[in-house]
Amino acid sequence: MKSKMFPYFPAVRNLFLNESNIYCNVSNFTCDRSTTNLRIMKHIVIIGNGIAGVTAARHIRKLSDHKITIISAETDYFFSRTALMYVYMGHMKFEHTQPYENYFWKKNRIDLKKAYVNQIDSSNKYVVCDTGERIDYDKLIIATGSKPNKFGWPGQDLKGVQGLYSFQDLQQLEKTAPNNLQCKHAVIVGGGLIGIELAEMLLTRKIPVTFLVRESSFWGSVLPSGESAMLNRHIKNHHIDLRLSMNLKEILSDENGNARAVIIEETGEELACDMVGLTAGVSPNISFIKDSEIELGRGVKVNRFLETNIPDIYAIGDCAEQHEPIGNRRPIEAVWYTGRMMGEAVAQTICGNKLEYKPGHWFNSAKFLDIEYQTYGWVFSNRDKKDYETHFHWKHADDTKCITVSYHKDTRVFLGINTFGIRMRHEVFDNWLTEKRDVDFVISNLALANFDPEFYRHFEKEIHIAFQARKPINA
Ligand SMILES: Cc1cc2nc3c(=O)[nH]c(=O)nc-3n(C[C@H](O)[C@H](O)[C@H](O)COP(=O)(O)OP(=O)(O)OC[C@H]3O[C@@H](n4cnc5c(N)ncnc54)[C@H](O)[C@@H]3O)c2cc1C
């Protein structure tokens, strides 16, 4: 996979390349006979062929000879959901989002079944598919991911109204918004990572976008105010009509059942549009198990070993909810890499090496139009900031680069960093967090963490000077 296919988004590129690397090792798949009793062959059924489900399958195969079946409703083969936007934007074909060749699954004796599971009978250990087929299991892994939130808005099910999650959503978008003649104006509801991706996608086809964001500043519930304010300006500079502190009231229909306009709750304004994107977050895709014995909260409740309350049933990925959050992490983590980690951990447990899910230090990355974002450790928003947390914020004069370093106000221990427009090295910050370095060390050694290509301008000196010049507390 050539990196030029991901010119702007190293986060996605890295996610994707990691998968490709696994593919390169396909021929090296072996069963580790020392750790698994291969004579007791079991049938492991996995519902969901996303990153969590397929990682579990691959690792179970590495560790054992168990029979493995993955049942999934969306596509025949696993694809990289994070790369969906690049298909619409013309950077890659859908086939390029599939990290494994189609023969991979047969070669590794992983049976794929395209079907929707609509019932789990945990007493008799079988699942029932929409095809009517009943599939027995010895162990069951629920890895059914998320679905876009809908909050009961009038008109939310009209034609031309959609989320951005699935392959089918991508196909729908191609139909509703192929160009700016057919789609003269789009409205996006919900200002998060998927909303900004959808806005960028539509802009590549020159479709004017209005972005309704409930918060008073973009992603202000997650980012400190300086960063969030910089993104507000960046979004507007891209000619996106950003409407802060605005909610959707209803979507109006034309005579054919197509969305034709939205009404804004706060102002009553009617905005004509041909497409409405609902990107107000996601929630676990678990409605098909509501009537089972499996304990549910917002997601499928699991312990640290990803076990549910029912023996031999596990849940992983976006649909799993920890009984107790791990550190500052959320009990449900709708993030690609944690799905993969959970898949690896559950495979070990199922193959007899009981392993706790330990995701380590929090990190994440994303892209806001032209600005890349990375976060390591914890930097809380103004709303959620801890009383011991102090922030040092630096922003470049061009208004597209900034960092916020978070540290303990008494001990000066480094707690986390957000960077915008400057690429950093994951392993450096991971080590500094583990070593509990202080903020002075981190600022003085920032150059060691820089990952920008050669000849890029570096800003460590400027940042260091600004840090020295700050007010002593809460600068
Ligand atoms: C547009 C977009 C961009 C994203 N970008 C990033 C990013 O840059 N970085 C990041 O960390 N995360 C990103 N995410 C989030 C990330 O993609 C998810 O966290 C991850 O894909 C979840 O993986 P999963 O295996 O838990 O579930 P999923 O990938 O959702 O897979 C679950 C599968 O199970 C199927 N299924 C559900 N119910 C049933 C059933 N009853 N029967 C059969 N099949 C069923 C679903 O159809 C689906 O195919 C993005 C998400 C989206 C939508």
CSV table of C-alpha atoms and ligand atoms in Angstrom, one decimal, residues 9 11-12 15 46-54 71-75 78-85 113-119 143-147 164-166 168-169 193-194 197-198 201 282 285-286 288-289 316-320 333-340 363-367, ligand 1:
chain,number,residue,atom,x,y,z
A,9,PHE,CA,-4.1,11.4,7.4
A,11,ALA,CA,-3.4,8.2,11.7
A,12,VAL,CA,-5.5,6.2,9.2
A,15,LEU,CA,-3.9,1.9,11.1
A,46,ILE,CA,-17.7,-14.4,16.2
A,47,ILE,CA,-20.5,-12.0,15.4
A,48,GLY,CA,-19.0,-9.0,13.5
A,49,ASN,CA,-16.2,-8.9,11.0
A,50,GLY,CA,-14.8,-5.5,12.0
A,51,ILE,CA,-11.3,-4.9,13.5
A,52,ALA,CA,-12.3,-6.5,16.8
A,53,GLY,CA,-13.8,-9.6,15.4
A,54,VAL,CA,-11.2,-10.4,12.8
A,71,ILE,CA,-20.9,-14.1,10.9
A,72,SER,CA,-21.3,-10.5,9.7
A,73,ALA,CA,-24.1,-8.7,7.9
A,74,GLU,CA,-22.4,-5.7,6.3
A,75,THR,CA,-19.8,-6.9,3.8
A,78,PHE,CA,-13.3,-7.2,6.5
A,79,PHE,CA,-12.5,-3.6,5.4
A,80,SER,CA,-10.9,-0.6,7.1
A,81,ARG,CA,-13.8,1.6,8.3
A,82,THR,CA,-11.4,4.5,9.0
A,83,ALA,CA,-10.6,4.7,5.3
A,84,LEU,CA,-14.2,5.0,4.1
A,85,MET,CA,-13.8,8.7,3.5
A,113,LYS,CA,-20.9,-16.2,6.7
A,114,LYS,CA,-22.7,-13.2,5.5
A,115,ALA,CA,-25.9,-13.0,7.6
A,116,TYR,CA,-27.5,-11.0,10.4
A,117,VAL,CA,-27.8,-12.6,13.8
A,118,ASN,CA,-31.1,-11.8,15.3
A,119,GLN,CA,-31.1,-14.1,18.3
A,143,ALA,CA,-18.1,-7.8,18.2
A,144,THR,CA,-21.0,-6.0,16.6
A,145,GLY,CA,-19.5,-2.4,16.7
A,146,SER,CA,-21.6,0.8,16.8
A,147,LYS,CA,-24.4,2.5,15.0
A,164,LEU,CA,-21.6,7.8,8.1
A,165,TYR,CA,-20.7,4.4,9.5
A,166,SER,CA,-21.2,1.5,7.2
A,168,GLN,CA,-24.1,1.0,2.9
A,169,ASP,CA,-23.8,4.5,4.2
A,193,LEU,CA,-14.7,13.4,14.4
A,194,ILE,CA,-17.1,11.8,11.9
A,197,GLU,CA,-14.8,13.9,8.0
A,198,LEU,CA,-18.2,14.0,6.3
A,201,MET,CA,-15.8,14.6,2.0
A,282,VAL,CA,-22.4,6.5,18.0
A,285,ASN,CA,-25.0,-2.0,18.0
A,286,ILE,CA,-26.7,-4.4,20.4
A,288,PHE,CA,-30.6,-7.7,18.6
A,289,ILE,CA,-29.6,-9.0,22.1
A,316,ILE,CA,-15.1,-6.9,22.3
A,317,GLY,CA,-14.6,-3.6,20.4
A,318,ASP,CA,-17.1,-0.7,20.2
A,319,CYS,CA,-20.0,-2.8,21.6
A,320,ALA,CA,-18.3,-3.8,24.8
A,333,GLU,CA,-14.2,3.0,23.7
A,334,ALA,CA,-15.3,3.4,20.1
A,335,VAL,CA,-11.7,3.5,18.8
A,336,TRP,CA,-10.0,1.3,16.3
A,337,TYR,CA,-6.9,0.3,18.2
A,338,THR,CA,-8.7,-0.7,21.3
A,339,GLY,CA,-10.9,-3.0,19.2
A,340,ARG,CA,-7.7,-4.7,18.0
A,363,PHE,CA,-3.5,7.8,22.8
A,364,ASN,CA,-5.5,8.7,19.7
A,365,SER,CA,-5.1,10.7,16.5
A,366,ALA,CA,-7.4,12.3,14.0
A,367,LYS,CA,-7.5,14.9,11.3
B,1,LIG,C1,-16.1,7.2,9.2
B,1,LIG,C2,-15.4,6.6,10.4
B,1,LIG,C3,-14.1,7.0,10.7
B,1,LIG,C4,-13.4,6.5,11.8
B,1,LIG,N1,-12.1,6.9,11.9
B,1,LIG,C5,-11.4,6.4,13.0
B,1,LIG,C6,-10.0,6.8,13.2
B,1,LIG,O1,-9.4,7.6,12.5
B,1,LIG,N2,-9.4,6.3,14.3
B,1,LIG,C7,-10.0,5.4,15.2
B,1,LIG,O2,-9.4,5.0,16.2
B,1,LIG,N3,-11.3,5.1,15.0
B,1,LIG,C8,-12.0,5.5,13.9
B,1,LIG,N4,-13.3,5.2,13.8
B,1,LIG,C9,-13.9,4.2,14.7
B,1,LIG,C10,-13.5,2.8,14.3
B,1,LIG,O3,-13.8,2.6,13.0
B,1,LIG,C11,-14.3,1.8,15.2
B,1,LIG,O4,-14.0,2.0,16.5
B,1,LIG,C12,-14.1,0.4,14.8
B,1,LIG,O5,-14.3,0.2,13.5
B,1,LIG,C13,-15.0,-0.6,15.6
B,1,LIG,O6,-14.6,-1.9,15.3
B,1,LIG,P1,-15.5,-3.1,15.8
B,1,LIG,O7,-14.9,-4.3,15.3
B,1,LIG,O8,-15.8,-3.0,17.2
B,1,LIG,O9,-16.9,-2.9,15.1
B,1,LIG,P2,-17.3,-2.6,13.5
B,1,LIG,O10,-16.2,-2.1,12.7
B,1,LIG,O11,-18.5,-1.7,13.6
B,1,LIG,O12,-17.8,-4.0,13.0
B,1,LIG,C14,-18.9,-4.7,13.5
B,1,LIG,C15,-19.6,-5.5,12.4
B,1,LIG,O13,-20.6,-6.3,12.9
B,1,LIG,C16,-21.7,-6.2,12.1
B,1,LIG,N5,-22.9,-6.6,12.8
B,1,LIG,C17,-23.5,-5.8,13.8
B,1,LIG,N6,-24.6,-6.5,14.3
B,1,LIG,C18,-24.6,-7.7,13.7
B,1,LIG,C19,-25.5,-8.8,13.8
B,1,LIG,N7,-26.5,-8.8,14.7
B,1,LIG,N8,-25.3,-9.8,13.0
B,1,LIG,C20,-24.3,-9.8,12.1
B,1,LIG,N9,-23.4,-8.8,11.9
B,1,LIG,C21,-23.6,-7.7,12.7
B,1,LIG,C22,-21.7,-4.8,11.5
B,1,LIG,O14,-22.5,-4.7,10.4
B,1,LIG,C23,-20.3,-4.6,11.3
B,1,LIG,O15,-19.9,-5.0,10.1
B,1,LIG,C24,-14.0,5.6,12.7
B,1,LIG,C25,-15.3,5.3,12.4
B,1,LIG,C26,-16.0,5.8,11.3
B,1,LIG,C27,-17.5,5.3,11.1
